[in-house]
PDB file of N, CA, C and O in Angstrom:
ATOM      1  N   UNK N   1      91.312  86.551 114.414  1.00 71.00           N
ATOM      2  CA  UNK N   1      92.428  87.375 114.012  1.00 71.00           C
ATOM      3  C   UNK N   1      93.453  87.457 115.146  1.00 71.00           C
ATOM      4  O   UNK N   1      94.643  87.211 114.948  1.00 71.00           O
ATOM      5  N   UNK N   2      92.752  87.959 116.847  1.00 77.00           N
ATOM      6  CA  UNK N   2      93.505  87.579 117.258  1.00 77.00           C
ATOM      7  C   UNK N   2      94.776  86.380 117.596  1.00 77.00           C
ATOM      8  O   UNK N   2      95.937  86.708 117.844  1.00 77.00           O
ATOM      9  N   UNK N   3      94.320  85.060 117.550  1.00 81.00           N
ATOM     10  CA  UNK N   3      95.140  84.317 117.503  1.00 81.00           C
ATOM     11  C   UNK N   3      96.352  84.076 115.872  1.00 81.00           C
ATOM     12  O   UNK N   3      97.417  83.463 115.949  1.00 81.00           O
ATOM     13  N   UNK N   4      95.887  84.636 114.728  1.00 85.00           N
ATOM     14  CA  UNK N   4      96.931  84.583 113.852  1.00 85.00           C
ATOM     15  C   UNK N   4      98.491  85.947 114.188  1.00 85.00           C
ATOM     16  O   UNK N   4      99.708  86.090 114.079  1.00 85.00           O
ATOM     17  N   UNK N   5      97.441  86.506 114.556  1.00 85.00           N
ATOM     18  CA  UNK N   5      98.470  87.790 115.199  1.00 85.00           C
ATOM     19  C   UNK N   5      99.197  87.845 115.938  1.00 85.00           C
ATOM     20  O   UNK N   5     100.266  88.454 115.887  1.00 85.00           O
ATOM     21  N   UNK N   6      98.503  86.826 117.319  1.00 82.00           N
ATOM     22  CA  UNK N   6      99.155  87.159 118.230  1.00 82.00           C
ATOM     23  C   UNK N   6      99.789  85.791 118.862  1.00 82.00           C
ATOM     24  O   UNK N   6      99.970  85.700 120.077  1.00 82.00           O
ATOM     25  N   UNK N   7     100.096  84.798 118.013  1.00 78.00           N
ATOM     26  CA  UNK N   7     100.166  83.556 118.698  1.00 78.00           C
ATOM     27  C   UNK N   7     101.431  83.705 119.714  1.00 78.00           C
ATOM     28  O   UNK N   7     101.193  83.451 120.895  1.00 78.00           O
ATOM     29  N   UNK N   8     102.941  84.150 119.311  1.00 81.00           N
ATOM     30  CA  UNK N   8     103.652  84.179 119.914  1.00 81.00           C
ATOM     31  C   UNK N   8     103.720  84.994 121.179  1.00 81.00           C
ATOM     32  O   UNK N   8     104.490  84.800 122.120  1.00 81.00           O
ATOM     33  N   UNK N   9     102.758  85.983 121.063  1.00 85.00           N
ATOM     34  CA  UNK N   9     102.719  86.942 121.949  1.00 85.00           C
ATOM     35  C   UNK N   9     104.155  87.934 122.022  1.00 85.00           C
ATOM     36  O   UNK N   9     104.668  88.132 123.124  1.00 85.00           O
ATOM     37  N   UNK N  10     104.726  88.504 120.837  1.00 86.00           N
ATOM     38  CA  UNK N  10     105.637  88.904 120.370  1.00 86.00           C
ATOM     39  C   UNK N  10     104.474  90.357 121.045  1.00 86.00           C
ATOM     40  O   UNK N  10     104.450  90.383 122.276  1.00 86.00           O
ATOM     41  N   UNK N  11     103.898  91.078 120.584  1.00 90.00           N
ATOM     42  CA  UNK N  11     102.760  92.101 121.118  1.00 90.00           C
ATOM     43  C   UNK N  11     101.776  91.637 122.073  1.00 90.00           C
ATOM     44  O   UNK N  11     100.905  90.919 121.582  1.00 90.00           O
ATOM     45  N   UNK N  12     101.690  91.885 123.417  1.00 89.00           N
ATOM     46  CA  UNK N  12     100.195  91.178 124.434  1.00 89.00           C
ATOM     47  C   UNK N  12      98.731  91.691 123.375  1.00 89.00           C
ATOM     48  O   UNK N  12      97.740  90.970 123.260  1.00 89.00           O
ATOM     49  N   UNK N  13      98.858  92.898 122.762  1.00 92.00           N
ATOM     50  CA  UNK N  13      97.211  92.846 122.346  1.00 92.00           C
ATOM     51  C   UNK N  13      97.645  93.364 121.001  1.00 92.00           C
ATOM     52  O   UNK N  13      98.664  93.766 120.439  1.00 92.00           O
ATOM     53  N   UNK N  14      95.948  93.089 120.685  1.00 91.00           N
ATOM     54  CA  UNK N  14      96.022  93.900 118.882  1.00 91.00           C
ATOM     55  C   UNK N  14      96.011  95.703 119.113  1.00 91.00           C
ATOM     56  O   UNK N  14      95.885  96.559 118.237  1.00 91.00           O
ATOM     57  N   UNK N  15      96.150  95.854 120.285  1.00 93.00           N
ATOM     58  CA  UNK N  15      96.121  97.759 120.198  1.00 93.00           C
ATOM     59  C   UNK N  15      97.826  97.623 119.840  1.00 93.00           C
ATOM     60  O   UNK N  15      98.370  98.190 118.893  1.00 93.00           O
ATOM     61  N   UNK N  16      98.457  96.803 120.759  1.00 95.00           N
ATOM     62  CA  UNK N  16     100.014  97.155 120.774  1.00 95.00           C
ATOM     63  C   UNK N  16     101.049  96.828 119.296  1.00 95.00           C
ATOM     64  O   UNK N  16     102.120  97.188 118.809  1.00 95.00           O
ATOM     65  N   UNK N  17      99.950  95.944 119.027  1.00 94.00           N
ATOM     66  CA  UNK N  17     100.372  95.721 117.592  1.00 94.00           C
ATOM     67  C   UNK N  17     100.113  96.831 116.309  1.00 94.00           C
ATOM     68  O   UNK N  17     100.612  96.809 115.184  1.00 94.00           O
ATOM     69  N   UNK N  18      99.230  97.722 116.850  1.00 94.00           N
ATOM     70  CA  UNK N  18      98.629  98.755 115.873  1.00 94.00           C
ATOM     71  C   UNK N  18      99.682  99.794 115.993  1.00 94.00           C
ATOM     72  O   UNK N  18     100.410 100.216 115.095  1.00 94.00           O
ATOM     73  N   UNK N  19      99.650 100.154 117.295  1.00 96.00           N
ATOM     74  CA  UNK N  19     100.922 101.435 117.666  1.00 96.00           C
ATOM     75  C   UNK N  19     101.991 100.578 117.006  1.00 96.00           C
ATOM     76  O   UNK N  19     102.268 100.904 115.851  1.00 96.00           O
ATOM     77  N   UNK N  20     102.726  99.409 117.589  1.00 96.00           N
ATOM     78  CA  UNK N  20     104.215  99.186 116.636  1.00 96.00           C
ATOM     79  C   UNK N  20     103.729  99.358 114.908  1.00 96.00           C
ATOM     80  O   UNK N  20     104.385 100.059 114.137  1.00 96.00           O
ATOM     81  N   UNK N  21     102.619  98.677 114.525  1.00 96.00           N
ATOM     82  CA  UNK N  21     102.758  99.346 112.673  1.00 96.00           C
ATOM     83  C   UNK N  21     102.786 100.701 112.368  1.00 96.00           C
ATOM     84  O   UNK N  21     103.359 101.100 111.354  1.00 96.00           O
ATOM     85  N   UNK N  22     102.033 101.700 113.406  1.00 94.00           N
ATOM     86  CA  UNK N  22     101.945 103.268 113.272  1.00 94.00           C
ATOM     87  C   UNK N  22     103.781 103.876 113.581  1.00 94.00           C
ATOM     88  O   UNK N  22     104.242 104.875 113.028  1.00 94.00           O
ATOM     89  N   UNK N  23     104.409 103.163 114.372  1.00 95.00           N
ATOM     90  CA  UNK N  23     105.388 103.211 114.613  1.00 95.00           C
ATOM     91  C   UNK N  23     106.537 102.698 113.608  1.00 95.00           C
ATOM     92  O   UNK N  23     107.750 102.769 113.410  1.00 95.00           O
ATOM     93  N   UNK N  24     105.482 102.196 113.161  1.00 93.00           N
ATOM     94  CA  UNK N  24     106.840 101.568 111.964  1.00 93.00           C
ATOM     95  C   UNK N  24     107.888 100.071 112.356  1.00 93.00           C
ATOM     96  O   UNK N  24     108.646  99.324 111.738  1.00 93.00           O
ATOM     97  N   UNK N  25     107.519 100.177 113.348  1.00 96.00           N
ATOM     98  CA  UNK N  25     108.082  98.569 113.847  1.00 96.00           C
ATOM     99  C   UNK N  25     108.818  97.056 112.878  1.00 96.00           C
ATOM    100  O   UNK N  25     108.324  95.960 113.145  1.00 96.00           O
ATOM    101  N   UNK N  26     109.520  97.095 112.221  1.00 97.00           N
ATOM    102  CA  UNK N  26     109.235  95.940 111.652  1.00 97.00           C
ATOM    103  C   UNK N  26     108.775  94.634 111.959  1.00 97.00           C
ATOM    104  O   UNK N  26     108.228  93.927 111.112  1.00 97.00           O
ATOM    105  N   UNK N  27     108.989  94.250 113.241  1.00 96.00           N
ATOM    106  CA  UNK N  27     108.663  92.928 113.433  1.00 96.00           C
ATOM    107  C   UNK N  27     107.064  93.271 113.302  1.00 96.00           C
ATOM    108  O   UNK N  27     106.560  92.337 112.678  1.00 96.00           O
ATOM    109  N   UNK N  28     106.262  94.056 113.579  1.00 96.00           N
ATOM    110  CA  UNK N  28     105.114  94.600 113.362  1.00 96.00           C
ATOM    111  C   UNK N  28     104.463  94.339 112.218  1.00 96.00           C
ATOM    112  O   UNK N  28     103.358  93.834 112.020  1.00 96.00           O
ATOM    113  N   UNK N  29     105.698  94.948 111.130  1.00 97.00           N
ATOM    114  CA  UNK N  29     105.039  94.760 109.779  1.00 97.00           C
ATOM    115  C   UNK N  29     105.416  93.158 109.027  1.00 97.00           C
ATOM    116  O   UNK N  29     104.618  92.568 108.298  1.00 97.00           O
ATOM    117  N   UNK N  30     106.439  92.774 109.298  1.00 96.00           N
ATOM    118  CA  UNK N  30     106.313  91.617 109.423  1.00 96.00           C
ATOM    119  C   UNK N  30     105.643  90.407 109.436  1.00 96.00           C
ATOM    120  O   UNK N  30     105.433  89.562 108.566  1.00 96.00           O
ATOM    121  N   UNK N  31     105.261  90.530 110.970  1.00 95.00           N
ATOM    122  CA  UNK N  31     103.919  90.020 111.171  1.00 95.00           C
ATOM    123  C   UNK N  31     103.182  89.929 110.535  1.00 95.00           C
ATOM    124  O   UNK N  31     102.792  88.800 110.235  1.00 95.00           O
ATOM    125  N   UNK N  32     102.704  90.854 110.091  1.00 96.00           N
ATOM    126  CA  UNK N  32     101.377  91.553 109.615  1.00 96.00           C
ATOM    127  C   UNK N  32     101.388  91.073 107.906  1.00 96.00           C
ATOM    128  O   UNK N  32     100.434  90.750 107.198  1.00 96.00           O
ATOM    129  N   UNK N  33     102.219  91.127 107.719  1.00 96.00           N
ATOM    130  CA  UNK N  33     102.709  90.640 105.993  1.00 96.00           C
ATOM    131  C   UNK N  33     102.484  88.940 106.137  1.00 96.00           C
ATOM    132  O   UNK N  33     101.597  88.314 105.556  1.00 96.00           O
ATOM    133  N   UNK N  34     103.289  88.485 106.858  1.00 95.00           N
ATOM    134  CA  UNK N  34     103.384  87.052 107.153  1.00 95.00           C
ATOM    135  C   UNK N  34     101.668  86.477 107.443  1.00 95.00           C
ATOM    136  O   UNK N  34     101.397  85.445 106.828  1.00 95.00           O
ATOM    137  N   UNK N  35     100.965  86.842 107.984  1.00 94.00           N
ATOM    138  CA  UNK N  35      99.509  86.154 108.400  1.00 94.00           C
ATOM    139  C   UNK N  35      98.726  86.877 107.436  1.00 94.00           C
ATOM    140  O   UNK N  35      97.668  86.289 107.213  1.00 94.00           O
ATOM    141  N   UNK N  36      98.903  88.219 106.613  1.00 95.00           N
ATOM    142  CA  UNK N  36      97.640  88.631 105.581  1.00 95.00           C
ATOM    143  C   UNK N  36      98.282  88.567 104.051  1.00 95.00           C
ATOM    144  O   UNK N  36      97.611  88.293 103.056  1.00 95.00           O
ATOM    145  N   UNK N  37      99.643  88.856 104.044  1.00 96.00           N
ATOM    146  CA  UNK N  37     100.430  89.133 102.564  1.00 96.00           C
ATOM    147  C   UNK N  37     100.396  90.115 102.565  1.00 96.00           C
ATOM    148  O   UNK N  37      99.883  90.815 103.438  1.00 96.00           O
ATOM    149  N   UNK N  38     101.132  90.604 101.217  1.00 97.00           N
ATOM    150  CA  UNK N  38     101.806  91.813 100.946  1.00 97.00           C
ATOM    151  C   UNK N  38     100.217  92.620 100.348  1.00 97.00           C
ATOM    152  O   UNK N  38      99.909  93.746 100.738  1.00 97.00           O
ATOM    153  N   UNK N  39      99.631  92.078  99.688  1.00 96.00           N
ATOM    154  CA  UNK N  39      98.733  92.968  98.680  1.00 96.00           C
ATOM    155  C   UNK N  39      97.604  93.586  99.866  1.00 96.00           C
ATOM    156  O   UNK N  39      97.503  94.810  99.952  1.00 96.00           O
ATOM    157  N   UNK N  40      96.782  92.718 100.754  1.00 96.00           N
ATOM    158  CA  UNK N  40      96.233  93.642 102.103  1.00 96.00           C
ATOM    159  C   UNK N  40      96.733  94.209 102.865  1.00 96.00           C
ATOM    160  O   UNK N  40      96.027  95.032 103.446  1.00 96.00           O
ATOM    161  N   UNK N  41      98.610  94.067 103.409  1.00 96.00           N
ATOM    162  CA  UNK N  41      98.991  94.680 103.584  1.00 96.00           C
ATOM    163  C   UNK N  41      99.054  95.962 103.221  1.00 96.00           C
ATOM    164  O   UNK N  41      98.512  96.852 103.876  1.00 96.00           O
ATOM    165  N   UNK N  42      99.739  96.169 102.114  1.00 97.00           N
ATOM    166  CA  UNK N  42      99.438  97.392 101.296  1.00 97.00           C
ATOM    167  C   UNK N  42      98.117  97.647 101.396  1.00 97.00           C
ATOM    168  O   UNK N  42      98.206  98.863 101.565  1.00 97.00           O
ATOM    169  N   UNK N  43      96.818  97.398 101.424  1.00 97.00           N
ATOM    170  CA  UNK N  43      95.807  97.877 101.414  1.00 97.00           C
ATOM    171  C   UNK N  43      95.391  98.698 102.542  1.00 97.00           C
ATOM    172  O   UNK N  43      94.741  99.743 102.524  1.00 97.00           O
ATOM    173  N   UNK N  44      96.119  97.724 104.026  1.00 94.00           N
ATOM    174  CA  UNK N  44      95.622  98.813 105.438  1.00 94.00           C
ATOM    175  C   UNK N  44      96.747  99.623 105.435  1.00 94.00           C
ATOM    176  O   UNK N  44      96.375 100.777 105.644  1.00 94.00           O
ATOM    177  N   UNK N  45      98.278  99.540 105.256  1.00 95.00           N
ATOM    178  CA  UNK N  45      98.966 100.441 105.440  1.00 95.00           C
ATOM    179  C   UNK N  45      99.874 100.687 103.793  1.00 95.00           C
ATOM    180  O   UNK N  45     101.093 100.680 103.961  1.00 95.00           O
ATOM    181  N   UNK N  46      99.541 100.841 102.679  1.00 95.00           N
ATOM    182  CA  UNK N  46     100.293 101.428 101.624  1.00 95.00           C
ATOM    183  C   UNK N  46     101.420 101.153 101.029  1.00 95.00           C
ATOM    184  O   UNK N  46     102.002 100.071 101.103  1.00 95.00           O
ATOM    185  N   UNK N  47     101.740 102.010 100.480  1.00 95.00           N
ATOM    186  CA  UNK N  47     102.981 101.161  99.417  1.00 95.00           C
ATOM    187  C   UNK N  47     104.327 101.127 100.191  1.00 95.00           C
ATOM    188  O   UNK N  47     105.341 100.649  99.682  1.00 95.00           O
ATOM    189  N   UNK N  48     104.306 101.493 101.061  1.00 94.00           N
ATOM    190  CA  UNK N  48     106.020 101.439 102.196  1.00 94.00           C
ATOM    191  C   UNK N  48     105.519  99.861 102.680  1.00 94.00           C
ATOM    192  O   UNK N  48     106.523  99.524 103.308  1.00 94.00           O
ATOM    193  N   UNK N  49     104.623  98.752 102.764  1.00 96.00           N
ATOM    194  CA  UNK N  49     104.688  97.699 102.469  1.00 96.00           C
ATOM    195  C   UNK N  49     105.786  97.135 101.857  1.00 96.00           C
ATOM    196  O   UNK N  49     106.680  96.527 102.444  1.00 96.00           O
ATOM    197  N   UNK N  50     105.705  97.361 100.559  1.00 96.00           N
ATOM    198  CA  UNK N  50     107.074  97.063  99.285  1.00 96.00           C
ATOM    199  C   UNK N  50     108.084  97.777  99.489  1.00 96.00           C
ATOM    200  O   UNK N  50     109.083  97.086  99.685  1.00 96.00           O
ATOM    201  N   UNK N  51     108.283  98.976  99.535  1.00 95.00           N
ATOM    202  CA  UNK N  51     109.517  99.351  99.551  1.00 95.00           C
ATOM    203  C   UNK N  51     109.998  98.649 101.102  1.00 95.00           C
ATOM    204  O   UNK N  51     110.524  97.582 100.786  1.00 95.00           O
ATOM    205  N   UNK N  52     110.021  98.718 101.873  1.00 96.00           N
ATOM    206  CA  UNK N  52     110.152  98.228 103.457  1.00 96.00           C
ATOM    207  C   UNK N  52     110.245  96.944 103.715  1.00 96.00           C
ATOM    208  O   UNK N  52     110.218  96.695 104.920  1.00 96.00           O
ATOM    209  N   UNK N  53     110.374  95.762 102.803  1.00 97.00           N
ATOM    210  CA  UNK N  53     110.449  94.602 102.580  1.00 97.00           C
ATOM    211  C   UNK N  53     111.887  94.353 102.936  1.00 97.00           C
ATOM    212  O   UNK N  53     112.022  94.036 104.118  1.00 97.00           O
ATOM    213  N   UNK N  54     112.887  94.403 102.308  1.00 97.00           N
ATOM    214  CA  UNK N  54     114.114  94.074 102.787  1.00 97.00           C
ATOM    215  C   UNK N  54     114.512  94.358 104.252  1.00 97.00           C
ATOM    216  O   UNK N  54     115.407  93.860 104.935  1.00 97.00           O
ATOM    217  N   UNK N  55     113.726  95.161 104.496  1.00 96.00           N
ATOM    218  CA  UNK N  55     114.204  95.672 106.304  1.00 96.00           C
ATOM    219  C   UNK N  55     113.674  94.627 107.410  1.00 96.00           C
ATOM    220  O   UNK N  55     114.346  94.102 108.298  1.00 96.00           O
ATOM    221  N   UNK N  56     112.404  94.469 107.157  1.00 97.00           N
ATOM    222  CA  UNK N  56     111.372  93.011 107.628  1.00 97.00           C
ATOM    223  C   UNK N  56     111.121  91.652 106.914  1.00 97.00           C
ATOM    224  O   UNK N  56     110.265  90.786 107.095  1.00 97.00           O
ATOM    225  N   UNK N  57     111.732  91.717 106.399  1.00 97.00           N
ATOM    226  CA  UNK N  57     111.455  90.496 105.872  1.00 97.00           C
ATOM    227  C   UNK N  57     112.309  89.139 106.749  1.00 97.00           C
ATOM    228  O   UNK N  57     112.008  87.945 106.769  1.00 97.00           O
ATOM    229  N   UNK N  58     113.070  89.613 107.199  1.00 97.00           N
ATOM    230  CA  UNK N  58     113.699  88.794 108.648  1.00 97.00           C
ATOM    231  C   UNK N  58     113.017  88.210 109.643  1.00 97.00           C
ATOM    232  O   UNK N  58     113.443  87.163 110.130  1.00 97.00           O
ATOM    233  N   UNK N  59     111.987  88.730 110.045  1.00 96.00           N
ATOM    234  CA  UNK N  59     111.036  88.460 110.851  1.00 96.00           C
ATOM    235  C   UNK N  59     110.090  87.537 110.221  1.00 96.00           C
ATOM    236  O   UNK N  59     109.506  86.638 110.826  1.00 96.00           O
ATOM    237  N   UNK N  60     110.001  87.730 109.324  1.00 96.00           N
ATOM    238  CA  UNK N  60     108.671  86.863 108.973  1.00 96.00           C
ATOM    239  C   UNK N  60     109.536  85.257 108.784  1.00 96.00           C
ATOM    240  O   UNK N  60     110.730  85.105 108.525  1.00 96.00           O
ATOM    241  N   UNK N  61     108.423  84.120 109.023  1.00 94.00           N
ATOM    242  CA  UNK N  61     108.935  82.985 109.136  1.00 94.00           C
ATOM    243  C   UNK N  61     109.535  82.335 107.215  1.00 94.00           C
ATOM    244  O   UNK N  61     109.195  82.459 106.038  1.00 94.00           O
ATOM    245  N   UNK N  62     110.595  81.644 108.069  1.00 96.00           N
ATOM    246  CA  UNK N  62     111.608  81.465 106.296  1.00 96.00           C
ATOM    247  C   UNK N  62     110.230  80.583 105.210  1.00 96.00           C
ATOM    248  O   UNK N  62     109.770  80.942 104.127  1.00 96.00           O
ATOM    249  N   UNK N  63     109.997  79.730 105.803  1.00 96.00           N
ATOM    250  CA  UNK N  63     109.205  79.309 104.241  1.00 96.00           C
ATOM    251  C   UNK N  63     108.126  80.357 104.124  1.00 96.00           C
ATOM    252  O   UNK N  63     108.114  80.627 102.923  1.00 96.00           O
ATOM    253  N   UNK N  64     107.525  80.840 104.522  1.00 97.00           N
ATOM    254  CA  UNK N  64     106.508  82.466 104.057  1.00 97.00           C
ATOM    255  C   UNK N  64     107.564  83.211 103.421  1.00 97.00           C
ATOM    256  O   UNK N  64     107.362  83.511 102.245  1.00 97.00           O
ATOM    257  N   UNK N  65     108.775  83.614 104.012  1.00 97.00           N
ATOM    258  CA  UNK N  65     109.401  84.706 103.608  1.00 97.00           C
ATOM    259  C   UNK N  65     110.017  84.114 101.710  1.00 97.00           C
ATOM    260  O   UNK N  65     110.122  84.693 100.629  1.00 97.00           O
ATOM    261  N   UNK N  66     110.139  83.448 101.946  1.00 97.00           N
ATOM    262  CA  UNK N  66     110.401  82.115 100.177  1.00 97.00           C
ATOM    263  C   UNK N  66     109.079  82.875  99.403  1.00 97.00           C
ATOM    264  O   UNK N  66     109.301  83.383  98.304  1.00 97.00           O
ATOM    265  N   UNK N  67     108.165  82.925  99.787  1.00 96.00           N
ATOM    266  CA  UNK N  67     107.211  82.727  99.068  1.00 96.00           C
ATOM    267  C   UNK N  67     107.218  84.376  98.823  1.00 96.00           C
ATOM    268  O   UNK N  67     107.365  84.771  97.666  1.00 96.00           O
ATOM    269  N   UNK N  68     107.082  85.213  99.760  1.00 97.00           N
ATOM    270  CA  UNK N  68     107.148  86.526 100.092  1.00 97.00           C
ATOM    271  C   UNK N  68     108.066  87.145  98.642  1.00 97.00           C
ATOM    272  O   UNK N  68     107.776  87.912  97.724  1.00 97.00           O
ATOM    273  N   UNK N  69     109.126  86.463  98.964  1.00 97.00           N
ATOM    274  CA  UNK N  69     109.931  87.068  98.031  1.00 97.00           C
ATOM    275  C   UNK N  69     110.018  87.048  96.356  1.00 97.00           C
ATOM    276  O   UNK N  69     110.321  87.946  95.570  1.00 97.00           O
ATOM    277  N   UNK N  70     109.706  85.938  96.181  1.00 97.00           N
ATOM    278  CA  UNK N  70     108.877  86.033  94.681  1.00 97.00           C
ATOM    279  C   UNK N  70     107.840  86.653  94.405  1.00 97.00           C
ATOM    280  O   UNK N  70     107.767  86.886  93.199  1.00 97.00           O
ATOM    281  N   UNK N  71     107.085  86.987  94.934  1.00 96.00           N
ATOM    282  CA  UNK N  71     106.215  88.148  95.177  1.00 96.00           C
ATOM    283  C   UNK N  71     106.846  89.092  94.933  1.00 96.00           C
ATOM    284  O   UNK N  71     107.229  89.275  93.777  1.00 96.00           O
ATOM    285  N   UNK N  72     107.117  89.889  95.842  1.00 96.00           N
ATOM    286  CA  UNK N  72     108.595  91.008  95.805  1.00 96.00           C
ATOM    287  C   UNK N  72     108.846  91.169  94.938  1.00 96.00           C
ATOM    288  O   UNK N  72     108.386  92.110  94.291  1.00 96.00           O
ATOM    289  N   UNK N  73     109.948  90.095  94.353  1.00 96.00           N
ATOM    290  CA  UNK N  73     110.719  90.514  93.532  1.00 96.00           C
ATOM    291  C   UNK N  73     109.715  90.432  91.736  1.00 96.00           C
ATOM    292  O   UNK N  73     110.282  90.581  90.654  1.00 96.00           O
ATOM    293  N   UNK N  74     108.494  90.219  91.875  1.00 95.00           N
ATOM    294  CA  UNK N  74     107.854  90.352  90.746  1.00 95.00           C
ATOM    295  C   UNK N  74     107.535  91.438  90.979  1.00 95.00           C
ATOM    296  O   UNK N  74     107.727  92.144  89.989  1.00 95.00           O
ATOM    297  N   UNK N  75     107.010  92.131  92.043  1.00 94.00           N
ATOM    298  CA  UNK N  75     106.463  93.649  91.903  1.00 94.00           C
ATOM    299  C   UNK N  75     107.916  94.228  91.696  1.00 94.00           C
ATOM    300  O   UNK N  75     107.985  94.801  90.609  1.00 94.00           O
ATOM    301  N   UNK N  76     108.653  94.244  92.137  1.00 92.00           N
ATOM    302  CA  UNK N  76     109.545  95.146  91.797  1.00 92.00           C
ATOM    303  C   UNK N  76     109.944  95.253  90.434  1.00 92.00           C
ATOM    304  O   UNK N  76     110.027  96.363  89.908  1.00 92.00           O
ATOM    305  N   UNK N  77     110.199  94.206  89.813  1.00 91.00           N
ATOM    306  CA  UNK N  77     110.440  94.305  88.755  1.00 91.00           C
ATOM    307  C   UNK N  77     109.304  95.223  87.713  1.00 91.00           C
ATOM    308  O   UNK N  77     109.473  96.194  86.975  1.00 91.00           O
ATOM    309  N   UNK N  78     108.288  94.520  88.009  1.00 88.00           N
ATOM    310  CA  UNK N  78     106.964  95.385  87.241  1.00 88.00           C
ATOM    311  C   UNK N  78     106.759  96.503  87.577  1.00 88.00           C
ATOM    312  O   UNK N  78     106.327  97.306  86.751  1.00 88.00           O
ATOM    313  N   UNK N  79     106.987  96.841  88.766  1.00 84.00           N
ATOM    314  CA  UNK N  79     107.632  99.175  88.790  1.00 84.00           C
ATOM    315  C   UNK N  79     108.146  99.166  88.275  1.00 84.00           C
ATOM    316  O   UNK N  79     107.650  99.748  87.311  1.00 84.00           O
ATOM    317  N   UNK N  80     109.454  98.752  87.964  1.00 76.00           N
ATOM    318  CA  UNK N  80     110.579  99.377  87.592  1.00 76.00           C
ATOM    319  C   UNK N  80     110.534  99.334  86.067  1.00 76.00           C
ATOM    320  O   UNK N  80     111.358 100.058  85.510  1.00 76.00           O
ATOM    321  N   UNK N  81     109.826  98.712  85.394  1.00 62.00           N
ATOM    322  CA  UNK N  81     109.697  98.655  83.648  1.00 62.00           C
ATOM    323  C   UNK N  81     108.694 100.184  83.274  1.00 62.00           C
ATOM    324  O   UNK N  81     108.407 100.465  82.111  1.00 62.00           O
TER     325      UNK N  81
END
């Protein structure tokens, strides 16, 4: 895990990476979306996952974020009906 997390060393450890998601960080959540997806995402930290998408979704790398977003934009749609 460490190395999917931390390859760039954007965070030195997985503690510092925990405080930036408790913090709300996006590149944090980002991350974190980008190496597990949105649906475990939401599972360790909840539905501000989805809503919080447009704010981070910058961070995460462009062909993930392609993929990310059809995702997205299917959940959103399926709340909103």
């Amino acid at each position: 895990m460490r190395a999917t997390l931390l390859w760039d060393r954007l965070f030195p450890d997985l503690d510092d990476l925990a405080l930036a998601l408790r913090a709300g960080d996006p590149r944090a959540l980002g991350r974190l979306v980008e190496v597990h997806g949105l649906f475990a995402a939401e599972a360790a930290l909840g539905p501000r996952v989805w809503s919080e998408f447009p704010t981070y979704k910058r961070y995460v790398h462009p062909v993930r974020r392609t993929e990310l977003e059809v995702l997205w934009a299917w959940h959103e749609g399926r709340t909103a009906a």
